Amino acid sequence: KDLLKRVRRRSMRRMASNASEQLYYCLKRLCEPCREHVGNNFNPMPKVYLREFLPIRTRIFNLMVEIRRMMEQNDYSDIENVLIEAEGLRESISTERKTQMYRVQEEGNSLHVSLVYLITLQESQELVDTLRQLLKACNKFTK
């Protein structure tokens, strides 16, 4: 029994470490194109992109806060609702990605600006996927 507990704790630490690294690299991939865009003094993002992305950003932040709370308190009683919210967020980002892919193909749009926004959406979706996986793994190991 003690051996199983040690193995389980070791697995939890490894899983937490891997998840932290995944989240770090996801955030890094999310920020790098934006930093490069600003550093090279390219055209600013159109306000329509900002209006579309701010609600997504807020939902991602709220998801991160809720998952953190669940992990700190070791309370996964509301996991189904959080996973449903995360899936809805993922679908919203997917819809925005498709819209942005159509915009990239249109004439008159700055290709570089459009691609930076598209990358931001793609990495945001990856971040949500990583958060969902982390939540599921933590819940599994606490049972």
Tab-separated table of N, CA, C and O in Angstrom, residues 7-137:
chain	number	residue	atom	x	y	z
A	7	VAL	N	4.329	5.643	-5.552
A	7	VAL	CA	4.283	5.659	-7.016
A	7	VAL	C	3.253	6.679	-7.495
A	7	VAL	O	3.495	7.436	-8.448
A	8	ARG	N	2.138	6.707	-6.834
A	8	ARG	CA	1.075	7.644	-7.210
A	8	ARG	C	1.531	9.086	-7.015
A	8	ARG	O	1.316	9.938	-7.876
A	9	ARG	N	2.181	9.373	-5.886
A	9	ARG	CA	2.681	10.735	-5.639
A	9	ARG	C	3.740	11.125	-6.668
A	9	ARG	O	3.758	12.242	-7.158
A	10	ARG	N	4.607	10.194	-6.990
A	10	ARG	CA	5.642	10.458	-7.990
A	10	ARG	C	4.996	10.740	-9.350
A	10	ARG	O	5.403	11.650	-10.065
A	11	SER	N	3.977	9.964	-9.681
A	11	SER	CA	3.267	10.182	-10.941
A	11	SER	C	2.570	11.541	-10.946
A	11	SER	O	2.566	12.233	-11.967
A	12	MET	N	2.003	11.924	-9.826
A	12	MET	CA	1.338	13.228	-9.724
A	12	MET	C	2.340	14.360	-9.921
A	12	MET	O	2.076	15.315	-10.638
A	13	ARG	N	3.505	14.242	-9.294
A	13	ARG	CA	4.525	15.287	-9.442
A	13	ARG	C	4.995	15.378	-10.888
A	13	ARG	O	5.161	16.463	-11.429
A	14	ARG	N	5.210	14.237	-11.505
A	14	ARG	CA	5.651	14.213	-12.897
A	14	ARG	C	4.578	14.806	-13.811
A	14	ARG	O	4.866	15.600	-14.702
A	15	MET	N	3.329	14.421	-13.566
A	15	MET	CA	2.226	14.943	-14.365
A	15	MET	C	2.090	16.446	-14.177
A	15	MET	O	1.915	17.196	-15.139
A	16	ALA	N	2.205	16.922	-12.951
A	16	ALA	CA	2.108	18.357	-12.685
A	16	ALA	C	3.258	19.101	-13.352
A	16	ALA	O	3.061	20.178	-13.928
A	17	SER	N	4.433	18.530	-13.303
A	17	SER	CA	5.593	19.155	-13.941
A	17	SER	C	5.419	19.219	-15.455
A	17	SER	O	5.658	20.257	-16.079
A	18	ASN	N	4.987	18.126	-16.051
A	18	ASN	CA	4.757	18.099	-17.505
A	18	ASN	C	3.674	19.084	-17.912
A	18	ASN	O	3.799	19.787	-18.916
A	19	ALA	N	2.597	19.135	-17.142
A	19	ALA	CA	1.505	20.056	-17.453
A	19	ALA	C	1.974	21.501	-17.335
A	19	ALA	O	1.628	22.348	-18.167
A	20	SER	N	2.779	21.782	-16.322
A	20	SER	CA	3.301	23.140	-16.158
A	20	SER	C	4.179	23.520	-17.341
A	20	SER	O	4.099	24.645	-17.846
A	21	GLU	N	5.012	22.605	-17.773
A	21	GLU	CA	5.860	22.874	-18.931
A	21	GLU	C	5.022	23.086	-20.185
A	21	GLU	O	5.299	23.988	-20.979
A	22	GLN	N	3.999	22.281	-20.372
A	22	GLN	CA	3.123	22.437	-21.529
A	22	GLN	C	2.440	23.800	-21.517
A	22	GLN	O	2.354	24.476	-22.541
A	23	LEU	N	1.941	24.191	-20.348
A	23	LEU	CA	1.282	25.494	-20.237
A	23	LEU	C	2.273	26.625	-20.514
A	23	LEU	O	1.955	27.587	-21.214
A	24	TYR	N	3.489	26.491	-19.987
A	24	TYR	CA	4.517	27.507	-20.212
A	24	TYR	C	4.826	27.647	-21.702
A	24	TYR	O	4.847	28.763	-22.232
A	25	TYR	N	5.061	26.534	-22.372
A	25	TYR	CA	5.394	26.602	-23.795
A	25	TYR	C	4.212	27.082	-24.635
A	25	TYR	O	4.390	27.779	-25.620
A	26	CYS	N	3.024	26.737	-24.221
A	26	CYS	CA	1.835	27.209	-24.937
A	26	CYS	C	1.721	28.725	-24.815
A	26	CYS	O	1.478	29.418	-25.805
A	27	LEU	N	1.921	29.246	-23.619
A	27	LEU	CA	1.880	30.692	-23.423
A	27	LEU	C	3.026	31.380	-24.174
A	27	LEU	O	2.850	32.460	-24.739
A	28	LYS	N	4.171	30.735	-24.191
A	28	LYS	CA	5.317	31.291	-24.915
A	28	LYS	C	5.018	31.361	-26.417
A	28	LYS	O	5.282	32.383	-27.063
A	29	ARG	N	4.452	30.287	-26.967
A	29	ARG	CA	4.096	30.283	-28.391
A	29	ARG	C	3.007	31.299	-28.696
A	29	ARG	O	2.937	31.842	-29.795
A	30	LEU	N	2.172	31.566	-27.720
A	30	LEU	CA	1.113	32.551	-27.875
A	30	LEU	C	1.687	33.970	-27.902
A	30	LEU	O	1.261	34.808	-28.697
A	31	CYS	N	2.684	34.233	-27.091
A	31	CYS	CA	3.223	35.591	-26.954
A	31	CYS	C	4.281	35.951	-27.998
A	31	CYS	O	4.395	37.119	-28.375
A	32	GLU	N	5.058	34.988	-28.448
A	32	GLU	CA	6.173	35.295	-29.354
A	32	GLU	C	5.759	36.024	-30.631
A	32	GLU	O	6.371	37.041	-30.969
A	33	PRO	N	4.758	35.547	-31.376
A	33	PRO	CA	4.380	36.279	-32.597
A	33	PRO	C	3.887	37.696	-32.303
A	33	PRO	O	4.163	38.623	-33.068
A	34	CYS	N	3.187	37.863	-31.193
A	34	CYS	CA	2.681	39.197	-30.832
A	34	CYS	C	3.848	40.128	-30.495
A	34	CYS	O	3.868	41.287	-30.929
A	35	ARG	N	4.809	39.633	-29.731
A	35	ARG	CA	5.973	40.444	-29.369
A	35	ARG	C	6.774	40.822	-30.610
A	35	ARG	O	7.212	41.962	-30.764
A	36	GLU	N	6.944	39.868	-31.504
A	36	GLU	CA	7.661	40.144	-32.746
A	36	GLU	C	6.912	41.183	-33.578
A	36	GLU	O	7.508	42.088	-34.154
A	37	HIS	N	5.604	41.037	-33.626
A	37	HIS	CA	4.770	41.974	-34.388
A	37	HIS	C	4.932	43.400	-33.851
A	37	HIS	O	5.145	44.342	-34.608
A	38	VAL	N	4.865	43.550	-32.542
A	38	VAL	CA	5.008	44.871	-31.930
A	38	VAL	C	6.443	45.381	-32.104
A	38	VAL	O	6.669	46.541	-32.431
A	39	GLY	N	7.411	44.493	-31.907
A	39	GLY	CA	8.817	44.879	-32.018
A	39	GLY	C	9.200	45.354	-33.404
A	39	GLY	O	10.086	46.200	-33.563
A	40	ASN	N	8.553	44.833	-34.415
A	40	ASN	CA	8.857	45.218	-35.792
A	40	ASN	C	8.002	46.393	-36.280
A	40	ASN	O	8.036	46.746	-37.451
A	41	ASN	N	7.222	46.964	-35.371
A	41	ASN	CA	6.391	48.127	-35.689
A	41	ASN	C	5.454	47.889	-36.870
A	41	ASN	O	5.270	48.756	-37.716
A	42	PHE	N	4.884	46.690	-36.915
A	42	PHE	CA	3.904	46.424	-37.959
A	42	PHE	C	2.596	47.131	-37.628
A	42	PHE	O	2.427	47.669	-36.540
A	43	ASN	N	1.687	47.104	-38.559
A	43	ASN	CA	0.387	47.753	-38.367
A	43	ASN	C	-0.308	47.194	-37.130
A	43	ASN	O	-0.207	46.006	-36.845
A	44	PRO	N	-1.036	48.041	-36.417
A	44	PRO	CA	-1.775	47.539	-35.249
A	44	PRO	C	-2.912	46.615	-35.678
A	44	PRO	O	-3.363	46.656	-36.814
A	45	MET	N	-3.335	45.809	-34.739
A	45	MET	CA	-4.463	44.915	-34.991
A	45	MET	C	-5.729	45.741	-35.192
A	45	MET	O	-5.953	46.707	-34.471
A	46	PRO	N	-6.562	45.355	-36.128
A	46	PRO	CA	-7.839	46.053	-36.293
A	46	PRO	C	-8.709	45.885	-35.042
A	46	PRO	O	-8.640	44.883	-34.343
A	47	LYS	N	-9.518	46.864	-34.777
A	47	LYS	CA	-10.381	46.841	-33.580
A	47	LYS	C	-11.344	45.657	-33.596
A	47	LYS	O	-11.714	45.154	-32.550
A	48	VAL	N	-11.710	45.172	-34.780
A	48	VAL	CA	-12.623	44.031	-34.858
A	48	VAL	C	-11.970	42.790	-34.238
A	48	VAL	O	-12.635	42.003	-33.569
A	49	TYR	N	-10.659	42.635	-34.429
A	49	TYR	CA	-9.956	41.501	-33.826
A	49	TYR	C	-9.981	41.620	-32.302
A	49	TYR	O	-10.197	40.644	-31.597
A	50	LEU	N	-9.767	42.829	-31.834
A	50	LEU	CA	-9.776	43.065	-30.396
A	50	LEU	C	-11.150	42.769	-29.801
A	50	LEU	O	-11.257	42.097	-28.777
A	51	ARG	N	-12.197	43.242	-30.459
A	51	ARG	CA	-13.561	42.986	-29.967
A	51	ARG	C	-13.873	41.490	-29.949
A	51	ARG	O	-14.590	41.016	-29.086
A	52	GLU	N	-13.338	40.755	-30.917
A	52	GLU	CA	-13.582	39.316	-30.972
A	52	GLU	C	-12.778	38.570	-29.907
A	52	GLU	O	-13.259	37.605	-29.325
A	53	PHE	N	-11.545	39.020	-29.677
A	53	PHE	CA	-10.658	38.240	-28.812
A	53	PHE	C	-10.838	38.533	-27.321
A	53	PHE	O	-10.605	37.641	-26.506
A	54	LEU	N	-11.235	39.734	-26.947
A	54	LEU	CA	-11.363	40.057	-25.524
A	54	LEU	C	-12.297	39.118	-24.763
A	54	LEU	O	-11.951	38.673	-23.670
A	55	PRO	N	-13.479	38.773	-25.292
A	55	PRO	CA	-14.311	37.802	-24.560
A	55	PRO	C	-13.652	36.423	-24.452
A	55	PRO	O	-13.775	35.752	-23.432
A	56	ILE	N	-12.916	36.027	-25.488
A	56	ILE	CA	-12.206	34.745	-25.441
A	56	ILE	C	-11.138	34.794	-24.360
A	56	ILE	O	-11.006	33.863	-23.560
A	57	ARG	N	-10.377	35.883	-24.326
A	57	ARG	CA	-9.327	36.033	-23.317
A	57	ARG	C	-9.916	35.968	-21.910
A	57	ARG	O	-9.378	35.298	-21.033
A	58	THR	N	-11.041	36.646	-21.712
A	58	THR	CA	-11.688	36.644	-20.398
A	58	THR	C	-12.138	35.240	-20.015
A	58	THR	O	-11.952	34.808	-18.872
A	59	ARG	N	-12.694	34.517	-20.965
A	59	ARG	CA	-13.149	33.148	-20.679
A	59	ARG	C	-11.964	32.227	-20.378
A	59	ARG	O	-12.058	31.362	-19.500
A	60	ILE	N	-10.863	32.398	-21.092
A	60	ILE	CA	-9.664	31.591	-20.808
A	60	ILE	C	-9.156	31.893	-19.406
A	60	ILE	O	-8.824	30.983	-18.640
A	61	PHE	N	-9.087	33.168	-19.066
A	61	PHE	CA	-8.626	33.556	-17.733
A	61	PHE	C	-9.519	32.955	-16.656
A	61	PHE	O	-9.030	32.404	-15.664
A	62	ASN	N	-10.834	33.062	-16.830
A	62	ASN	CA	-11.770	32.503	-15.842
A	62	ASN	C	-11.621	30.997	-15.729
A	62	ASN	O	-11.709	30.433	-14.631
A	63	LEU	N	-11.378	30.334	-16.851
A	63	LEU	CA	-11.153	28.887	-16.834
A	63	LEU	C	-9.896	28.548	-16.039
A	63	LEU	O	-9.897	27.627	-15.222
A	64	MET	N	-8.841	29.313	-16.265
A	64	MET	CA	-7.595	29.075	-15.529
A	64	MET	C	-7.788	29.281	-14.029
A	64	MET	O	-7.296	28.484	-13.222
A	65	VAL	N	-8.511	30.314	-13.666
A	65	VAL	CA	-8.776	30.587	-12.248
A	65	VAL	C	-9.577	29.456	-11.624
A	65	VAL	O	-9.275	28.995	-10.517
A	66	GLU	N	-10.590	28.991	-12.318
A	66	GLU	CA	-11.438	27.916	-11.777
A	66	GLU	C	-10.653	26.611	-11.638
A	66	GLU	O	-10.773	25.910	-10.628
A	67	ILE	N	-9.851	26.279	-12.620
A	67	ILE	CA	-9.054	25.050	-12.543
A	67	ILE	C	-8.041	25.151	-11.405
A	67	ILE	O	-7.834	24.197	-10.649
A	68	ARG	N	-7.442	26.308	-11.255
A	68	ARG	CA	-6.497	26.501	-10.152
A	68	ARG	C	-7.191	26.306	-8.811
A	68	ARG	O	-6.675	25.659	-7.910
A	69	ARG	N	-8.381	26.887	-8.681
A	69	ARG	CA	-9.139	26.742	-7.439
A	69	ARG	C	-9.433	25.278	-7.146
A	69	ARG	O	-9.255	24.796	-6.036
A	70	MET	N	-9.868	24.563	-8.184
A	70	MET	CA	-10.194	23.147	-8.007
A	70	MET	C	-8.976	22.354	-7.566
A	70	MET	O	-9.068	21.503	-6.683
A	71	MET	N	-7.834	22.651	-8.173
A	71	MET	CA	-6.618	21.917	-7.834
A	71	MET	C	-6.128	22.267	-6.431
A	71	MET	O	-5.708	21.372	-5.689
A	72	GLU	N	-6.177	23.535	-6.065
A	72	GLU	CA	-5.720	23.946	-4.735
A	72	GLU	C	-6.591	23.366	-3.633
A	72	GLU	O	-6.096	22.962	-2.586
A	73	GLN	N	-7.897	23.333	-3.871
A	73	GLN	CA	-8.821	22.848	-2.858
A	73	GLN	C	-9.092	21.355	-2.988
A	73	GLN	O	-9.805	20.780	-2.175
A	74	ASN	N	-8.531	20.754	-4.038
A	74	ASN	CA	-8.748	19.333	-4.297
A	74	ASN	C	-10.245	19.014	-4.321
A	74	ASN	O	-10.693	18.009	-3.775
A	75	ASP	N	-10.997	19.902	-4.961
A	75	ASP	CA	-12.451	19.784	-5.038
A	75	ASP	C	-12.856	19.734	-6.515
A	75	ASP	O	-12.903	20.751	-7.192
A	76	TYR	N	-13.134	18.524	-6.976
A	76	TYR	CA	-13.480	18.324	-8.380
A	76	TYR	C	-14.959	18.015	-8.555
A	76	TYR	O	-15.366	17.407	-9.534
A	77	SER	N	-15.767	18.482	-7.626
A	77	SER	CA	-17.202	18.181	-7.675
A	77	SER	C	-17.883	18.851	-8.870
A	77	SER	O	-18.899	18.359	-9.352
A	78	ASP	N	-17.316	19.945	-9.356
A	78	ASP	CA	-17.926	20.693	-10.463
A	78	ASP	C	-17.165	20.468	-11.779
A	78	ASP	O	-17.276	21.257	-12.706
A	79	ILE	N	-16.428	19.371	-11.865
A	79	ILE	CA	-15.563	19.144	-13.024
A	79	ILE	C	-16.347	19.043	-14.329
A	79	ILE	O	-15.901	19.556	-15.359
A	80	GLU	N	-17.502	18.438	-14.298
A	80	GLU	CA	-18.281	18.281	-15.534
A	80	GLU	C	-18.668	19.636	-16.117
A	80	GLU	O	-18.562	19.849	-17.322
A	81	ASN	N	-19.106	20.548	-15.255
A	81	ASN	CA	-19.486	21.885	-15.737
A	81	ASN	C	-18.287	22.645	-16.281
A	81	ASN	O	-18.392	23.343	-17.295
A	82	VAL	N	-17.152	22.504	-15.624
A	82	VAL	CA	-15.941	23.184	-16.086
A	82	VAL	C	-15.493	22.607	-17.430
A	82	VAL	O	-15.108	23.349	-18.339
A	83	LEU	N	-15.565	21.294	-17.575
A	83	LEU	CA	-15.187	20.677	-18.850
A	83	LEU	C	-16.144	21.071	-19.974
A	83	LEU	O	-15.719	21.283	-21.114
A	84	ILE	N	-17.428	21.204	-19.640
A	84	ILE	CA	-18.407	21.654	-20.643
A	84	ILE	C	-18.105	23.093	-21.052
A	84	ILE	O	-18.136	23.434	-22.237
A	85	GLU	N	-17.799	23.932	-20.077
A	85	GLU	CA	-17.436	25.327	-20.380
A	85	GLU	C	-16.175	25.377	-21.241
A	85	GLU	O	-16.101	26.147	-22.198
A	86	ALA	N	-15.194	24.554	-20.914
A	86	ALA	CA	-13.946	24.526	-21.692
A	86	ALA	C	-14.211	24.067	-23.120
A	86	ALA	O	-13.632	24.608	-24.071
A	87	GLU	N	-15.074	23.089	-23.283
A	87	GLU	CA	-15.407	22.614	-24.631
A	87	GLU	C	-16.143	23.704	-25.417
A	87	GLU	O	-15.887	23.903	-26.606
A	88	GLY	N	-17.034	24.417	-24.756
A	88	GLY	CA	-17.722	25.528	-25.411
A	88	GLY	C	-16.752	26.625	-25.815
A	88	GLY	O	-16.859	27.206	-26.910
A	89	LEU	N	-15.792	26.903	-24.957
A	89	LEU	CA	-14.761	27.885	-25.273
A	89	LEU	C	-13.926	27.428	-26.458
A	89	LEU	O	-13.629	28.202	-27.366
A	90	ARG	N	-13.581	26.167	-26.457
A	90	ARG	CA	-12.797	25.604	-27.561
A	90	ARG	C	-13.554	25.742	-28.883
A	90	ARG	O	-12.979	26.104	-29.909
A	91	GLU	N	-14.847	25.483	-28.866
A	91	GLU	CA	-15.667	25.620	-30.076
A	91	GLU	C	-15.772	27.079	-30.523
A	91	GLU	O	-15.747	27.367	-31.716
A	92	SER	N	-15.880	27.993	-29.568
A	92	SER	CA	-15.921	29.423	-29.905
A	92	SER	C	-14.628	29.851	-30.592
A	92	SER	O	-14.657	30.586	-31.587
A	93	ILE	N	-13.513	29.399	-30.053
A	93	ILE	CA	-12.224	29.742	-30.659
A	93	ILE	C	-12.121	29.125	-32.045
A	93	ILE	O	-11.634	29.760	-32.985
A	94	SER	N	-12.601	27.915	-32.193
A	94	SER	CA	-12.578	27.253	-33.498
A	94	SER	C	-13.388	28.041	-34.525
A	94	SER	O	-12.957	28.206	-35.676
A	95	THR	N	-14.540	28.539	-34.121
A	95	THR	CA	-15.368	29.349	-35.015
A	95	THR	C	-14.625	30.621	-35.421
A	95	THR	O	-14.621	31.003	-36.598
A	96	GLU	N	-13.988	31.266	-34.459
A	96	GLU	CA	-13.221	32.480	-34.760
A	96	GLU	C	-12.034	32.168	-35.680
A	96	GLU	O	-11.699	32.964	-36.553
A	97	ARG	N	-11.423	31.017	-35.474
A	97	ARG	CA	-10.305	30.620	-36.348
A	97	ARG	C	-10.769	30.473	-37.784
A	97	ARG	O	-10.100	30.924	-38.718
A	98	LYS	N	-11.908	29.832	-37.969
A	98	LYS	CA	-12.436	29.657	-39.328
A	98	LYS	C	-12.746	31.004	-39.963
A	98	LYS	O	-12.441	31.236	-41.138
A	99	THR	N	-13.338	31.893	-39.185
A	99	THR	CA	-13.623	33.233	-39.683
A	99	THR	C	-12.334	33.937	-40.087
A	99	THR	O	-12.264	34.569	-41.143
A	100	GLN	N	-11.323	33.791	-39.259
A	100	GLN	CA	-10.049	34.440	-39.554
A	100	GLN	C	-9.370	33.831	-40.779
A	100	GLN	O	-8.744	34.543	-41.559
A	101	MET	N	-9.510	32.548	-40.984
A	101	MET	CA	-8.913	31.918	-42.175
A	101	MET	C	-9.553	32.478	-43.447
A	101	MET	O	-8.871	32.696	-44.443
A	102	TYR	N	-10.856	32.734	-43.394
A	102	TYR	CA	-11.516	33.366	-44.547
A	102	TYR	C	-10.999	34.790	-44.757
A	102	TYR	O	-10.816	35.227	-45.883
A	103	ARG	N	-10.785	35.503	-43.655
A	103	ARG	CA	-10.263	36.873	-43.764
A	103	ARG	C	-8.877	36.900	-44.396
A	103	ARG	O	-8.550	37.811	-45.141
A	104	VAL	N	-8.046	35.918	-44.038
A	104	VAL	CA	-6.685	35.863	-44.589
A	104	VAL	C	-6.742	35.759	-46.107
A	104	VAL	O	-5.912	36.331	-46.814
A	105	GLN	N	-7.737	35.065	-46.619
A	105	GLN	CA	-7.854	34.857	-48.066
A	105	GLN	C	-8.431	36.076	-48.788
A	105	GLN	O	-8.299	36.193	-50.000
A	106	GLU	N	-9.066	36.986	-48.047
A	106	GLU	CA	-9.649	38.169	-48.666
A	106	GLU	C	-8.559	39.159	-49.056
A	106	GLU	O	-7.509	39.223	-48.443
A	107	GLU	N	-8.856	39.932	-50.068
A	107	GLU	CA	-7.931	40.980	-50.475
A	107	GLU	C	-8.127	42.201	-49.590
A	107	GLU	O	-9.193	42.424	-49.046
A	108	GLY	N	-7.076	42.992	-49.468
A	108	GLY	CA	-7.176	44.233	-48.726
A	108	GLY	C	-6.795	44.126	-47.266
A	108	GLY	O	-6.618	45.132	-46.603
A	109	ASN	N	-6.666	42.935	-46.747
A	109	ASN	CA	-6.245	42.767	-45.360
A	109	ASN	C	-4.733	42.599	-45.307
A	109	ASN	O	-4.135	41.997	-46.191
A	110	SER	N	-4.141	43.125	-44.264
A	110	SER	CA	-2.710	42.927	-44.052
A	110	SER	C	-2.481	41.458	-43.708
A	110	SER	O	-2.982	40.964	-42.698
A	111	LEU	N	-1.735	40.795	-44.545
A	111	LEU	CA	-1.502	39.366	-44.349
A	111	LEU	C	-0.780	39.100	-43.035
A	111	LEU	O	-1.138	38.181	-42.297
A	112	HIS	N	0.207	39.918	-42.731
A	112	HIS	CA	0.982	39.688	-41.515
A	112	HIS	C	0.118	39.845	-40.265
A	112	HIS	O	0.158	39.012	-39.360
A	113	VAL	N	-0.675	40.892	-40.219
A	113	VAL	CA	-1.557	41.121	-39.071
A	113	VAL	C	-2.572	39.993	-38.952
A	113	VAL	O	-2.834	39.491	-37.861
A	114	SER	N	-3.133	39.588	-40.065
A	114	SER	CA	-4.123	38.505	-40.054
A	114	SER	C	-3.515	37.201	-39.560
A	114	SER	O	-4.146	36.458	-38.805
A	115	LEU	N	-2.284	36.927	-39.968
A	115	LEU	CA	-1.626	35.693	-39.533
A	115	LEU	C	-1.270	35.725	-38.052
A	115	LEU	O	-1.364	34.704	-37.370
A	116	VAL	N	-0.881	36.876	-37.549
A	116	VAL	CA	-0.593	36.989	-36.111
A	116	VAL	C	-1.858	36.691	-35.312
A	116	VAL	O	-1.824	35.957	-34.322
A	117	TYR	N	-2.976	37.235	-35.752
A	117	TYR	CA	-4.236	36.977	-35.051
A	117	TYR	C	-4.628	35.505	-35.169
A	117	TYR	O	-5.079	34.893	-34.192
A	118	LEU	N	-4.427	34.915	-36.335
A	118	LEU	CA	-4.743	33.501	-36.521
A	118	LEU	C	-3.892	32.627	-35.606
A	118	LEU	O	-4.389	31.697	-34.967
A	119	ILE	N	-2.613	32.941	-35.501
A	119	ILE	CA	-1.723	32.192	-34.601
A	119	ILE	C	-2.178	32.357	-33.157
A	119	ILE	O	-2.176	31.390	-32.382
A	120	THR	N	-2.587	33.556	-32.795
A	120	THR	CA	-3.083	33.805	-31.440
A	120	THR	C	-4.299	32.928	-31.143
A	120	THR	O	-4.395	32.329	-30.069
A	121	LEU	N	-5.192	32.828	-32.091
A	121	LEU	CA	-6.372	31.980	-31.902
A	121	LEU	C	-5.994	30.508	-31.804
A	121	LEU	O	-6.506	29.778	-30.949
A	122	GLN	N	-5.083	30.066	-32.665
A	122	GLN	CA	-4.672	28.658	-32.642
A	122	GLN	C	-4.008	28.299	-31.314
A	122	GLN	O	-4.301	27.256	-30.728
A	123	GLU	N	-3.120	29.147	-30.848
A	123	GLU	CA	-2.437	28.858	-29.589
A	123	GLU	C	-3.384	28.983	-28.400
A	123	GLU	O	-3.228	28.272	-27.413
A	124	SER	N	-4.362	29.860	-28.486
A	124	SER	CA	-5.367	29.955	-27.424
A	124	SER	C	-6.163	28.658	-27.335
A	124	SER	O	-6.466	28.172	-26.246
A	125	GLN	N	-6.490	28.109	-28.484
A	125	GLN	CA	-7.214	26.841	-28.508
A	125	GLN	C	-6.346	25.724	-27.925
A	125	GLN	O	-6.834	24.887	-27.160
A	126	GLU	N	-5.076	25.725	-28.230
A	126	GLU	CA	-4.159	24.727	-27.667
A	126	GLU	C	-4.056	24.887	-26.153
A	126	GLU	O	-3.996	23.901	-25.417
A	127	LEU	N	-4.052	26.124	-25.679
A	127	LEU	CA	-4.004	26.389	-24.246
A	127	LEU	C	-5.240	25.817	-23.556
A	127	LEU	O	-5.132	25.183	-22.500
A	128	VAL	N	-6.390	25.999	-24.139
A	128	VAL	CA	-7.628	25.459	-23.559
A	128	VAL	C	-7.570	23.931	-23.537
A	128	VAL	O	-7.943	23.304	-22.540
A	129	ASP	N	-7.072	23.317	-24.601
A	129	ASP	CA	-6.931	21.858	-24.633
A	129	ASP	C	-6.004	21.378	-23.528
A	129	ASP	O	-6.280	20.379	-22.850
A	130	THR	N	-4.894	22.068	-23.338
A	130	THR	CA	-3.934	21.693	-22.301
A	130	THR	C	-4.555	21.829	-20.915
A	130	THR	O	-4.363	20.963	-20.055
A	131	LEU	N	-5.310	22.880	-20.702
A	131	LEU	CA	-5.987	23.059	-19.414
A	131	LEU	C	-7.001	21.947	-19.156
A	131	LEU	O	-7.108	21.446	-18.033
A	132	ARG	N	-7.726	21.556	-20.185
A	132	ARG	CA	-8.699	20.457	-20.041
A	132	ARG	C	-7.985	19.157	-19.672
A	132	ARG	O	-8.434	18.416	-18.793
A	133	GLN	N	-6.883	18.882	-20.358
A	133	GLN	CA	-6.127	17.663	-20.070
A	133	GLN	C	-5.582	17.672	-18.649
A	133	GLN	O	-5.614	16.653	-17.948
A	134	LEU	N	-5.084	18.831	-18.217
A	134	LEU	CA	-4.569	18.949	-16.857
A	134	LEU	C	-5.663	18.677	-15.834
A	134	LEU	O	-5.463	17.933	-14.872
A	135	LEU	N	-6.827	19.262	-16.041
A	135	LEU	CA	-7.936	19.063	-15.114
A	135	LEU	C	-8.348	17.591	-15.050
A	135	LEU	O	-8.544	17.043	-13.968
A	136	LYS	N	-8.462	16.965	-16.202
A	136	LYS	CA	-8.838	15.547	-16.216
A	136	LYS	C	-7.798	14.688	-15.507
A	136	LYS	O	-8.139	13.775	-14.746
A	137	ALA	N	-6.522	14.972	-15.758
A	137	ALA	CA	-5.454	14.176	-15.139
A	137	ALA	C	-5.439	14.362	-13.626
A	137	ALA	O	-5.309	13.382	-12.878
